[in-house]
XYZ file of C-alpha atoms in Angstrom:
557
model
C 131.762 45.409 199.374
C 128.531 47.689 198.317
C 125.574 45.588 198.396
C 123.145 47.545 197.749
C 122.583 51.578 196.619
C 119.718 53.855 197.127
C 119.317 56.910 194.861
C 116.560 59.243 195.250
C 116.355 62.808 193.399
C 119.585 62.770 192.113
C 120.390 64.707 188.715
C 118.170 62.960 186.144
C 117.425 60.181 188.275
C 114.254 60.072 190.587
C 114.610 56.674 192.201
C 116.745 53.691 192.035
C 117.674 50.921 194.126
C 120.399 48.258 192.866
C 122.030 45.748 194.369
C 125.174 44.830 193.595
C 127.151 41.318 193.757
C 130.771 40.133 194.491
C 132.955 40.187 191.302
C 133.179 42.315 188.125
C 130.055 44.537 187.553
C 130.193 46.253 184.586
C 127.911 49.590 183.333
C 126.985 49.807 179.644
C 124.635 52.143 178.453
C 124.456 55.343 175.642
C 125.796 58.249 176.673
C 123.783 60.547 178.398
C 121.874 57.317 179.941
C 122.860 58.159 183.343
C 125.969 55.805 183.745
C 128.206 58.195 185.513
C 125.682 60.067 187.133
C 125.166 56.883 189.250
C 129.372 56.882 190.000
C 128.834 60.291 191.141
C 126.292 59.606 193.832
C 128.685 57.127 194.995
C 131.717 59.335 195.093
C 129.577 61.971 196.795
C 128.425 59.123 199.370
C 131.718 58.761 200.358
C 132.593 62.232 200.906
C 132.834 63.905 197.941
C 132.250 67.469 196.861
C 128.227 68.087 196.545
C 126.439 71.040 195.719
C 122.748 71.924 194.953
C 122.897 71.403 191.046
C 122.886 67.473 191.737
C 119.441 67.413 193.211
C 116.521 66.870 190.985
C 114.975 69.806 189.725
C 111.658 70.793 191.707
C 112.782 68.478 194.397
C 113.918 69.678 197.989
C 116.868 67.570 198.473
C 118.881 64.619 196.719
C 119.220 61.148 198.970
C 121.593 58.313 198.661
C 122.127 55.496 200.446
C 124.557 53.057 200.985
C 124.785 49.588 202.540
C 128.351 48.050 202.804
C 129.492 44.446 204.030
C 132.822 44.799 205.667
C 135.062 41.723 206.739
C 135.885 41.399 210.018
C 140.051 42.376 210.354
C 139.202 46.005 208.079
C 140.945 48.871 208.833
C 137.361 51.044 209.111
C 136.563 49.097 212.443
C 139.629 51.073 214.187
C 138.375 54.536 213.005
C 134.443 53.481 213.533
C 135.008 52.776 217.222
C 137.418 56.234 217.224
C 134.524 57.524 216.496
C 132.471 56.058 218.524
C 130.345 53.988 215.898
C 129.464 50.519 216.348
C 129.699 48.155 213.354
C 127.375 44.418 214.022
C 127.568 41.816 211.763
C 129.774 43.735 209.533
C 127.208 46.169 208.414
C 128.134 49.601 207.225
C 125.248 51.983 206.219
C 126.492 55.137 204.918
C 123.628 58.135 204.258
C 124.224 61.689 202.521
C 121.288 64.292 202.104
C 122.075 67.275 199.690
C 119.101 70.059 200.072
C 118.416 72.424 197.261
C 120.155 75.041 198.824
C 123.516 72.860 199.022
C 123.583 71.966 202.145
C 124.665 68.255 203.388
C 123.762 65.822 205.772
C 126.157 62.900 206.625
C 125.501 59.566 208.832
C 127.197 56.525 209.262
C 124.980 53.723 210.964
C 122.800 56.520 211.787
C 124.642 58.959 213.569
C 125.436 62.395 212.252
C 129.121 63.187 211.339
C 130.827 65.705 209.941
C 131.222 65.949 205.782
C 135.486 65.139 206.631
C 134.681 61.768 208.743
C 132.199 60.462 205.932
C 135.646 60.974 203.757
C 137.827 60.080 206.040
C 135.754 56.397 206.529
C 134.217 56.180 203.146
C 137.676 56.139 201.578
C 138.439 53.032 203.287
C 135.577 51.176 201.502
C 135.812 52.397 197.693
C 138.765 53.521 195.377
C 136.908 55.821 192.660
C 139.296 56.090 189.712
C 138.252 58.153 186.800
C 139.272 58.668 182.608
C 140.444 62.278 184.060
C 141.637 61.267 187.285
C 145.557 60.618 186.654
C 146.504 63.881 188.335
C 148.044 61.164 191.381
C 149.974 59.630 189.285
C 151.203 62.600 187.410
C 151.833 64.830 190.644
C 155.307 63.722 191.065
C 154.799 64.647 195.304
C 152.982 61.817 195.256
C 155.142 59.172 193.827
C 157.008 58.800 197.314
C 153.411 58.581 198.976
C 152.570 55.715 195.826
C 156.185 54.112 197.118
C 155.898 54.104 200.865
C 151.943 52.742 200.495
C 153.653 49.961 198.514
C 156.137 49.069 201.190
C 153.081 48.825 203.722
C 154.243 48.205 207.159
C 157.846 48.005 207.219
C 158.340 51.903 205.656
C 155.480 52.656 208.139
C 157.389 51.647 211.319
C 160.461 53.145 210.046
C 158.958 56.474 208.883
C 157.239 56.773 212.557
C 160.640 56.327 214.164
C 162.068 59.245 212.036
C 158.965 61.507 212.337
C 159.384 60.994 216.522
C 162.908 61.864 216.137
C 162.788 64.645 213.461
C 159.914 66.733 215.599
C 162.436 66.674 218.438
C 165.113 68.155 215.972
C 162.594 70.644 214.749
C 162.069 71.905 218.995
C 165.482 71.759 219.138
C 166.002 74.218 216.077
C 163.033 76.221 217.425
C 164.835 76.751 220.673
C 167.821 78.061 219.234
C 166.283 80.141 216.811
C 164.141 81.952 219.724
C 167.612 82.485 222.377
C 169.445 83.900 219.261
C 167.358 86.516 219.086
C 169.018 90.348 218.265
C 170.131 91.590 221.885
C 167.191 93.954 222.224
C 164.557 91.886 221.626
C 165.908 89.456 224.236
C 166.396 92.497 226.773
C 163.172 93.666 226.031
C 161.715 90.201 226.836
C 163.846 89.618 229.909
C 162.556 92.836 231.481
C 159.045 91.761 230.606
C 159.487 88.436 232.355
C 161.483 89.626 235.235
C 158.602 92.290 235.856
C 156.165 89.006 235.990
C 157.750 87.093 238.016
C 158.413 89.966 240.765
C 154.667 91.116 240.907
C 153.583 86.696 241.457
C 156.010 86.431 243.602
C 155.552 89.582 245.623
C 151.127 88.404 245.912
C 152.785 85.449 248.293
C 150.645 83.441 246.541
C 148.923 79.878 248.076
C 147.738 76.850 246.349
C 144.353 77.193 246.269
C 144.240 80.207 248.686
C 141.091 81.655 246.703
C 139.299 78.814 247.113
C 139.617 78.960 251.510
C 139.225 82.547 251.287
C 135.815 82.371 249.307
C 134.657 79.930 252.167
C 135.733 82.056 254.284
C 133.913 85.467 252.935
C 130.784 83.452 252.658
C 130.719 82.469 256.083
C 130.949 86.400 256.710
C 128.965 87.515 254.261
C 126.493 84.973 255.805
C 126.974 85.572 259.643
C 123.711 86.436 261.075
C 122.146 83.917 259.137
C 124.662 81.198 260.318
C 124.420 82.090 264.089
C 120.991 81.885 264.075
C 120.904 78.285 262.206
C 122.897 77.005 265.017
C 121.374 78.893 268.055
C 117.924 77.208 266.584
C 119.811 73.892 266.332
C 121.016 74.354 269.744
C 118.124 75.631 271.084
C 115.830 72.306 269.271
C 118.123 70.045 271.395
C 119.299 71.040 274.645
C 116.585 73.315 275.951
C 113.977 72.074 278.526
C 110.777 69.749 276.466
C 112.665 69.697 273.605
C 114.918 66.574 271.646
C 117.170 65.749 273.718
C 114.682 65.236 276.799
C 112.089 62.891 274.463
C 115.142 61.223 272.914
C 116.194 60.858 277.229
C 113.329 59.640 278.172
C 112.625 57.085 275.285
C 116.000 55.713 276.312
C 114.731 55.446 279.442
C 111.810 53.549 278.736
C 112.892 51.296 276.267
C 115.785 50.350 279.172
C 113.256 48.896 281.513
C 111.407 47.192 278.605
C 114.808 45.731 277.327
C 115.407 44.630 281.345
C 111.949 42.658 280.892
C 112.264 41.368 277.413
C 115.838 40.792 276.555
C 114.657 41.487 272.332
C 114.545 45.311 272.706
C 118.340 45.408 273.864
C 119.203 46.497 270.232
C 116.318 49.385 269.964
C 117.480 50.414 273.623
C 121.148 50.331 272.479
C 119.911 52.242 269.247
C 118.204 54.868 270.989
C 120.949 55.143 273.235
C 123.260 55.677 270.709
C 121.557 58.091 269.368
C 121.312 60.169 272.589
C 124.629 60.048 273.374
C 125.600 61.489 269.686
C 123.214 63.999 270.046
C 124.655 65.114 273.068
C 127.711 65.500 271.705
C 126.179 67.263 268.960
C 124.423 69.356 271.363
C 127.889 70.531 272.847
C 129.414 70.935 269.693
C 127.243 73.660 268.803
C 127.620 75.105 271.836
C 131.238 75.777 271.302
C 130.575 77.349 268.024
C 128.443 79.598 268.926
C 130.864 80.907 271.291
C 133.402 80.728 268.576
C 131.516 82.663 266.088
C 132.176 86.322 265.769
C 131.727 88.635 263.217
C 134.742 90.543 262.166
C 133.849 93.380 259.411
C 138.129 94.187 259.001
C 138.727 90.426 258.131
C 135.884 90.512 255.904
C 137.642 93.941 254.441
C 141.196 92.135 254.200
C 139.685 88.938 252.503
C 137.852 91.899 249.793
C 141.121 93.292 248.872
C 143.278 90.336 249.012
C 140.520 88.612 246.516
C 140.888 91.501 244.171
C 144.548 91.493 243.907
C 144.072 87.426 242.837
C 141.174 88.171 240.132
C 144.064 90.583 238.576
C 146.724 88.620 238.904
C 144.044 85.815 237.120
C 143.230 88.160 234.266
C 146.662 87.983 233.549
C 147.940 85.106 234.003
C 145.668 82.224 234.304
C 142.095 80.824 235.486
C 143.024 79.699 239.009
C 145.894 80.047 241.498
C 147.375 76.809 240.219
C 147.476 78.090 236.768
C 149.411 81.340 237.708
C 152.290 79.470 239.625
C 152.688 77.388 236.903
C 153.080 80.445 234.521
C 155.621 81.721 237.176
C 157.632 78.450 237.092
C 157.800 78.739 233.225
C 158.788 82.316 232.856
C 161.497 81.686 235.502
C 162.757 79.392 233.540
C 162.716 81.452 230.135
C 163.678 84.304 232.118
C 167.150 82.053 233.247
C 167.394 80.691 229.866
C 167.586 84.132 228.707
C 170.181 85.249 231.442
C 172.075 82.207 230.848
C 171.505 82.479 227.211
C 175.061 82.031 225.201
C 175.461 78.846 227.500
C 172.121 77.361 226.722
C 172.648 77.619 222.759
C 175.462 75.947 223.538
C 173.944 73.278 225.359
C 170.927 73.171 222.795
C 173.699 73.121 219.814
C 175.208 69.959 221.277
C 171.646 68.367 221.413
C 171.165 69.160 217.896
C 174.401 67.624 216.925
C 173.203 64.457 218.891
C 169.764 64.497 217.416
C 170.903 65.438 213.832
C 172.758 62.282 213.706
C 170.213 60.359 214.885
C 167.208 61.649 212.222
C 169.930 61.072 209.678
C 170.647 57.393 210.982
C 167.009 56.814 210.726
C 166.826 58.730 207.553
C 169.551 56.886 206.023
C 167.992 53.334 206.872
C 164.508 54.514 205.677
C 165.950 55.133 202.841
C 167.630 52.193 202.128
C 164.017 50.395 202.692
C 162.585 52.414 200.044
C 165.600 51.478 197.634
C 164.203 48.002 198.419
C 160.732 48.362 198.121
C 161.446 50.125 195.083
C 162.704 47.308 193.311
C 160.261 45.350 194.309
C 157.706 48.294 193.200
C 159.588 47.979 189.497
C 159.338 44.280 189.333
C 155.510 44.440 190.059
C 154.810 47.051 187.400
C 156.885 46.134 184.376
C 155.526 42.721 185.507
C 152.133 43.986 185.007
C 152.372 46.162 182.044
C 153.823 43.402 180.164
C 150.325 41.781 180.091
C 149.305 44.864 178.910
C 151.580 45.147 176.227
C 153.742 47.072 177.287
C 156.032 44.563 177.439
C 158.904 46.728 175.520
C 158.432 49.791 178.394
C 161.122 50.692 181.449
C 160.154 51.570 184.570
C 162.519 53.129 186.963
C 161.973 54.588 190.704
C 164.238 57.372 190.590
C 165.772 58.932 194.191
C 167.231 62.495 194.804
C 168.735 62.822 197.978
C 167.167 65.706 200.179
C 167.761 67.486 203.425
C 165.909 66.621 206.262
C 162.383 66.975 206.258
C 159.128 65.475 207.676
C 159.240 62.743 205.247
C 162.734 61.382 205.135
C 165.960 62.074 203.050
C 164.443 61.197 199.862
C 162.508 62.364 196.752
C 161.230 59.757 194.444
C 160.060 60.630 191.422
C 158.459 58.003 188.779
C 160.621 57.513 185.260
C 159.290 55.134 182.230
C 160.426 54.429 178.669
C 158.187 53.254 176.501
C 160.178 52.766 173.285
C 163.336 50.620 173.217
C 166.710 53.179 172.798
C 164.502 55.834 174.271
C 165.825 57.365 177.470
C 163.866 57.398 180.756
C 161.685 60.666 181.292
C 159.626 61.421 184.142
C 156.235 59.740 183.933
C 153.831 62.981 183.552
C 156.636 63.796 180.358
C 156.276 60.859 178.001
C 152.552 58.581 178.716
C 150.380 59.126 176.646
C 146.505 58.512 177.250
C 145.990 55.239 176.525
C 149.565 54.563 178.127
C 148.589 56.142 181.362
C 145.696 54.240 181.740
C 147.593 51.194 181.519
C 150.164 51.828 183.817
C 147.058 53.160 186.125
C 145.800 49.833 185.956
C 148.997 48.169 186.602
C 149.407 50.336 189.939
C 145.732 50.241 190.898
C 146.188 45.838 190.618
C 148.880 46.235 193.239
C 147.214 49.097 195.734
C 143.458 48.146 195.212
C 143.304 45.143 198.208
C 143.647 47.599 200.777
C 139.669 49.134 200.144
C 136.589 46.801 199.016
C 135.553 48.247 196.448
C 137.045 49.778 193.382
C 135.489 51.858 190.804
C 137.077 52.607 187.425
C 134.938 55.099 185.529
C 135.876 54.174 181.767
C 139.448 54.281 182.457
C 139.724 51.678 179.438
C 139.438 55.222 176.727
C 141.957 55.586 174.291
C 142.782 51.609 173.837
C 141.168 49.219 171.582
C 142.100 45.925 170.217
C 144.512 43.310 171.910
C 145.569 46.117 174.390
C 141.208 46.330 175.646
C 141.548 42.515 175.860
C 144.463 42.716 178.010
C 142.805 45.601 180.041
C 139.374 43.530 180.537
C 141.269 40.514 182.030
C 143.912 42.697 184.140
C 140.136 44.284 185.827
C 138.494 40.974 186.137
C 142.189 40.090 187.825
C 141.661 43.305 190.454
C 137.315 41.545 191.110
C 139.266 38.187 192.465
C 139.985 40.091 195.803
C 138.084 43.238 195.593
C 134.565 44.323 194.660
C 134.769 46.241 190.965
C 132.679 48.830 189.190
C 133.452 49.865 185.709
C 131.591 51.802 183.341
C 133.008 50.800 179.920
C 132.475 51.172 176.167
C 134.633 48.368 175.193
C 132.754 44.817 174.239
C 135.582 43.136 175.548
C 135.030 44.841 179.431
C 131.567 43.912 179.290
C 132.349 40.593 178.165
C 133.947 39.682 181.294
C 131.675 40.741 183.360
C 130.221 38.798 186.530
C 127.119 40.831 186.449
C 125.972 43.232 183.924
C 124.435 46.249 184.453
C 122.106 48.569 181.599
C 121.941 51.563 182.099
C 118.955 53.658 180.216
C 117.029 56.675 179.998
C 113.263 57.162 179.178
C 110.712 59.937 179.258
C 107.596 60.105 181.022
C 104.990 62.786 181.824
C 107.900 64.873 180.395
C 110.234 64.286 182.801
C 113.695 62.624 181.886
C 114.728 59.035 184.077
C 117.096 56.514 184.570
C 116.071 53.401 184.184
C 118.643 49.814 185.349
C 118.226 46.268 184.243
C 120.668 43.426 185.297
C 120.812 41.715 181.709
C 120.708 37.828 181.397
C 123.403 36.233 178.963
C 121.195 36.630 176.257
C 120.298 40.193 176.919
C 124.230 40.733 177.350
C 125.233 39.311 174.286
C 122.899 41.516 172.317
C 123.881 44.837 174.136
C 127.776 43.866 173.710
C 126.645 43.412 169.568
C 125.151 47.029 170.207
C 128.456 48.092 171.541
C 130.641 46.628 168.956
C 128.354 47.428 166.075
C 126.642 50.727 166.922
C 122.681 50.943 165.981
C 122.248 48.332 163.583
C 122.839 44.939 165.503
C 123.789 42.057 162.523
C 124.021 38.038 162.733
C 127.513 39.072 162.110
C 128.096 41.082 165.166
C 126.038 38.981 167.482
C 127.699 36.091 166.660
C 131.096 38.241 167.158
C 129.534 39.389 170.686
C 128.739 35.292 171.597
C 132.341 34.412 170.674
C 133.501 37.116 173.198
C 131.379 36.016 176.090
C 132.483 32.523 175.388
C 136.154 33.195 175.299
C 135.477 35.651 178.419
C 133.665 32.571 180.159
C 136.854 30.323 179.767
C 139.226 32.762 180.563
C 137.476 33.001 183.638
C 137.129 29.634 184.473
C 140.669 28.915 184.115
């Protein structure tokens, strides 16, 4: 849930903090007060589009700041550590900066992501749903997206096997396509490739030959220097006073001492050791030095054969290893090419095979959404009928399709709302005040998968019984997630858990928003403001008591 919000600079308001509780929090105000500004900020905390025209004017930048409580089996722990973000004690703090030139900054816990992970994350925590945000459920593409959410993991698992087994059909297809190219483009390309593979081939070419034959032009490159390290290495050891005569005759000594005292045999041994490895040392260099020659025609041959692997690099790959690989896959295209009428045959069986298959899967996918779908129906008419729209079909229609990324099927949304009335597709017949209903039906069925939800007066267009129904259905959605709801209906507010004013003031000529959290007597007189207007009566009051009461038992039971 969102415990608490920070709001500095933003639009008409300079500073707010506000903490918010479990439960059903609903935002009353005039219009104009500020009331949706404060949604905004939160939809733009989340990842939302910003721009400079929602800072402050005269200020450098707009803040907000958001702590969120998450429990501990929520999805946002998975992508957190993904991205490598560490969550403790379920704490979430989310942090967006918006200069006056438009630019953002995003954190989580305090580390700087990009714009898409704050969106990616923050839609895990809230559900923003808006009085001109029914575009989802009006965008028909999105009713099989609405379905398969519904059927949760048992359409994932399925749709995951198809996917797997539909981008194998799709290489398959790609395959084919490519070998049944016209006969001069594939000519033209088997030349190409046959010219490849003869110049790799004919470089005789050595797993990491570059590499030894660097070593080994350094070493020429470097020979005077290196024959003159070793001489003086030599030299420092073997000749007459120098190490290996002290290192001698300290063995020496420390013999006779370890022939009196028995607890110097280990320096003796040491020493001894030592002298002996030295020696062989000593020798070793000795040998080298008469190995060492200088030979300015290998240095030549290593010069040009280097040269011929940088160009056969700057075609064909960074190192040695990377060119023989490229000549072991052009062989092969070069032989599927040759061999071409036999591989599309061979590739045309596989496609047979693998056809089958995706339409197996397809087939039983679709079948799953079939029964998801009823269950889908059941929920919504289910729901709906508490919002009286008891009288109204619902109806997940299917159209078979080919093959594509996302199954067999296209589902498309159909409703009735008038007895004798045939089904239409949804975006054809709702009207405003229906749509929002059947919004809230679907948004009480998806909303446990985020903690919070915000409606943004969602409740326009109804009044009456139907705003009664509405009100309870939202308090239904606060029993297992967090709400938000800016409303203008008495009813909404009555409900409430915790109640939220939202006003605006003037000082030093400067417009701000001002928030109270209202007591029950303070919300009973701003619900009498809401039903009556300006002019608050006894009449209206009392009206606005009854409906707190009413909402209070309601609750309760």
């Amino acid at each position: 849930m969102l415990q608490e919000l920070t709001i500095r600079n933003f639009a008409i308001i300079d500073q707010i903090s506000i903490s918010f509780s479990e439960g059903l929090t609903v935002l009353t105000g005039e219009t104009g007060a500020g009331k949706s500004i404060i949604i905004d900020a939160i939809h733009l905390l989340v990842g939302g589009r910003g721009s400079a025209e929602y800072v402050r004017h005269g200020e450098p930048k707009a803040e907000i700041e958001g702590l969120f409580f998450v429990h501990d089996n929520h999805t946002c722990y998975a992508k957190a550590a993904e991205l490598g973000i560490e969550i403790e004690e379920g704490m979430l703090v989310l942090r967006r900066e918006i200069s006056s030139s438009g630019k953002s900054v995003c954190r989580i816990n305090g580390k700087l992501v990009t714009l898409t992970v704050l969106r990616d994350l923050g839609g895990m925590l809230i559900d923003i749903h808006g009085q001109h945000e029914h575009q989802e459920l009006m965008n028909e593409s999105m009713h099989l997206f609405l379905l398969d959410e519904f059927g949760k993991d048992e359409i994932a698992k399925k749709l995951i096997d198809y996917r797997k087994k539909y981008a194998e059909l799709v290489e398959v297809k790609k395959k084919i396509s490519e070998l049944s190219k016209n006969e001069q483009q594939m000519a033209q390309r088997l030349d190409l490739l046959q010219f490849q593979v003869q110049e790799i081939e004919k470089a005789g070419l050595k797993l990491h030959e570059d590499e030894m034959l660097e070593e080994e032009k350094k070493r020429l490159v470097n020979y005077e220097r290196l024959f003159e390290s070793l001489k003086a290495g030599y030299e420092n050891l073997q000749e007459d006073q120098k190490g290996l005569d002290f290192v001698g005759q300290a063995m020496s000594v420390l013999e006779t001492a370890a022939e009196i005292d028995n607890s110097y045999k280990d320096m003796f041994e040491s020493i001894s050791n030592s002298f002996y490895l030295l020696e062989d040392t000593a020798r070793a260099l000795r040998n080298e030095l008469d190995l060492l020659e200088f030979d300015p025609q290998r240095l030549n041959e290593i010069e040009i054969r280097l040269n011929e692997i940088n160009q056969l690099k700057r075609k064909y790959g960074f190192t040695v290893e990377d060119i023989l690989d490229y000549l072991e896959k052009i062989k092969e295209e070069a032989e599927s090419i040759i061999h071409r009428d036999s591989r599309i045959e061979e590739l045309q069986v596989v496609h047979v095979s693998l056809r089958e298959e995706v339409l197996k899967i397809g087939t039983q996918l679709s079948k799953l959404r079939k029964k998801w779908a009823e269950k889908l129906k059941s929920a919504i008419q289910k729901e709906l009928k508490v919002l009286y729209m008891d009288k109204t079909v619902f109806e997940v229609v299917f159209q078979k399709q080919d093959e594509n990324i996302n199954g067999l099927d296209d589902v498309q949304f159909y409703l009735s709302t008038n007895p004798g009335e045939p089904l239409k597709l949804l975006s054809k017949v709702a009207s405003g005040g229906e749509l929002s209903r059947i919004m809230l039906a679907l948004k009480t069925i998806f909303s446990k998968r985020v903690t919070s939800v915000i409606f943004d007066e969602v409740d326009t267009g109804v009044s009456g019984r139907v705003a009664q129904a509405m009100a309870e259905k939202i308090h239904q959605i606060s029993n297992y997630s967090q709400v938000l709801c800016i409303s203008h209906l008495p009813q909404v507010a009555a409900m409430a858990d915790t109640h939220l004013l939202i006003s605006k003031k003037i000082t030093e000529g400067r417009t701000r928003t001002a928030i109270k959290n209202l007591d029950k007597d303070e919300k009973i007189n701003e619900i009498g403001r809401m039903i009556a207007g300006t002019e608050i009566t006894a009449i209206t009051k009392k009206h606005a008591k009854e409906l707190v009461e009413f909402a209070y038992t309601l609750k309760n039971n």
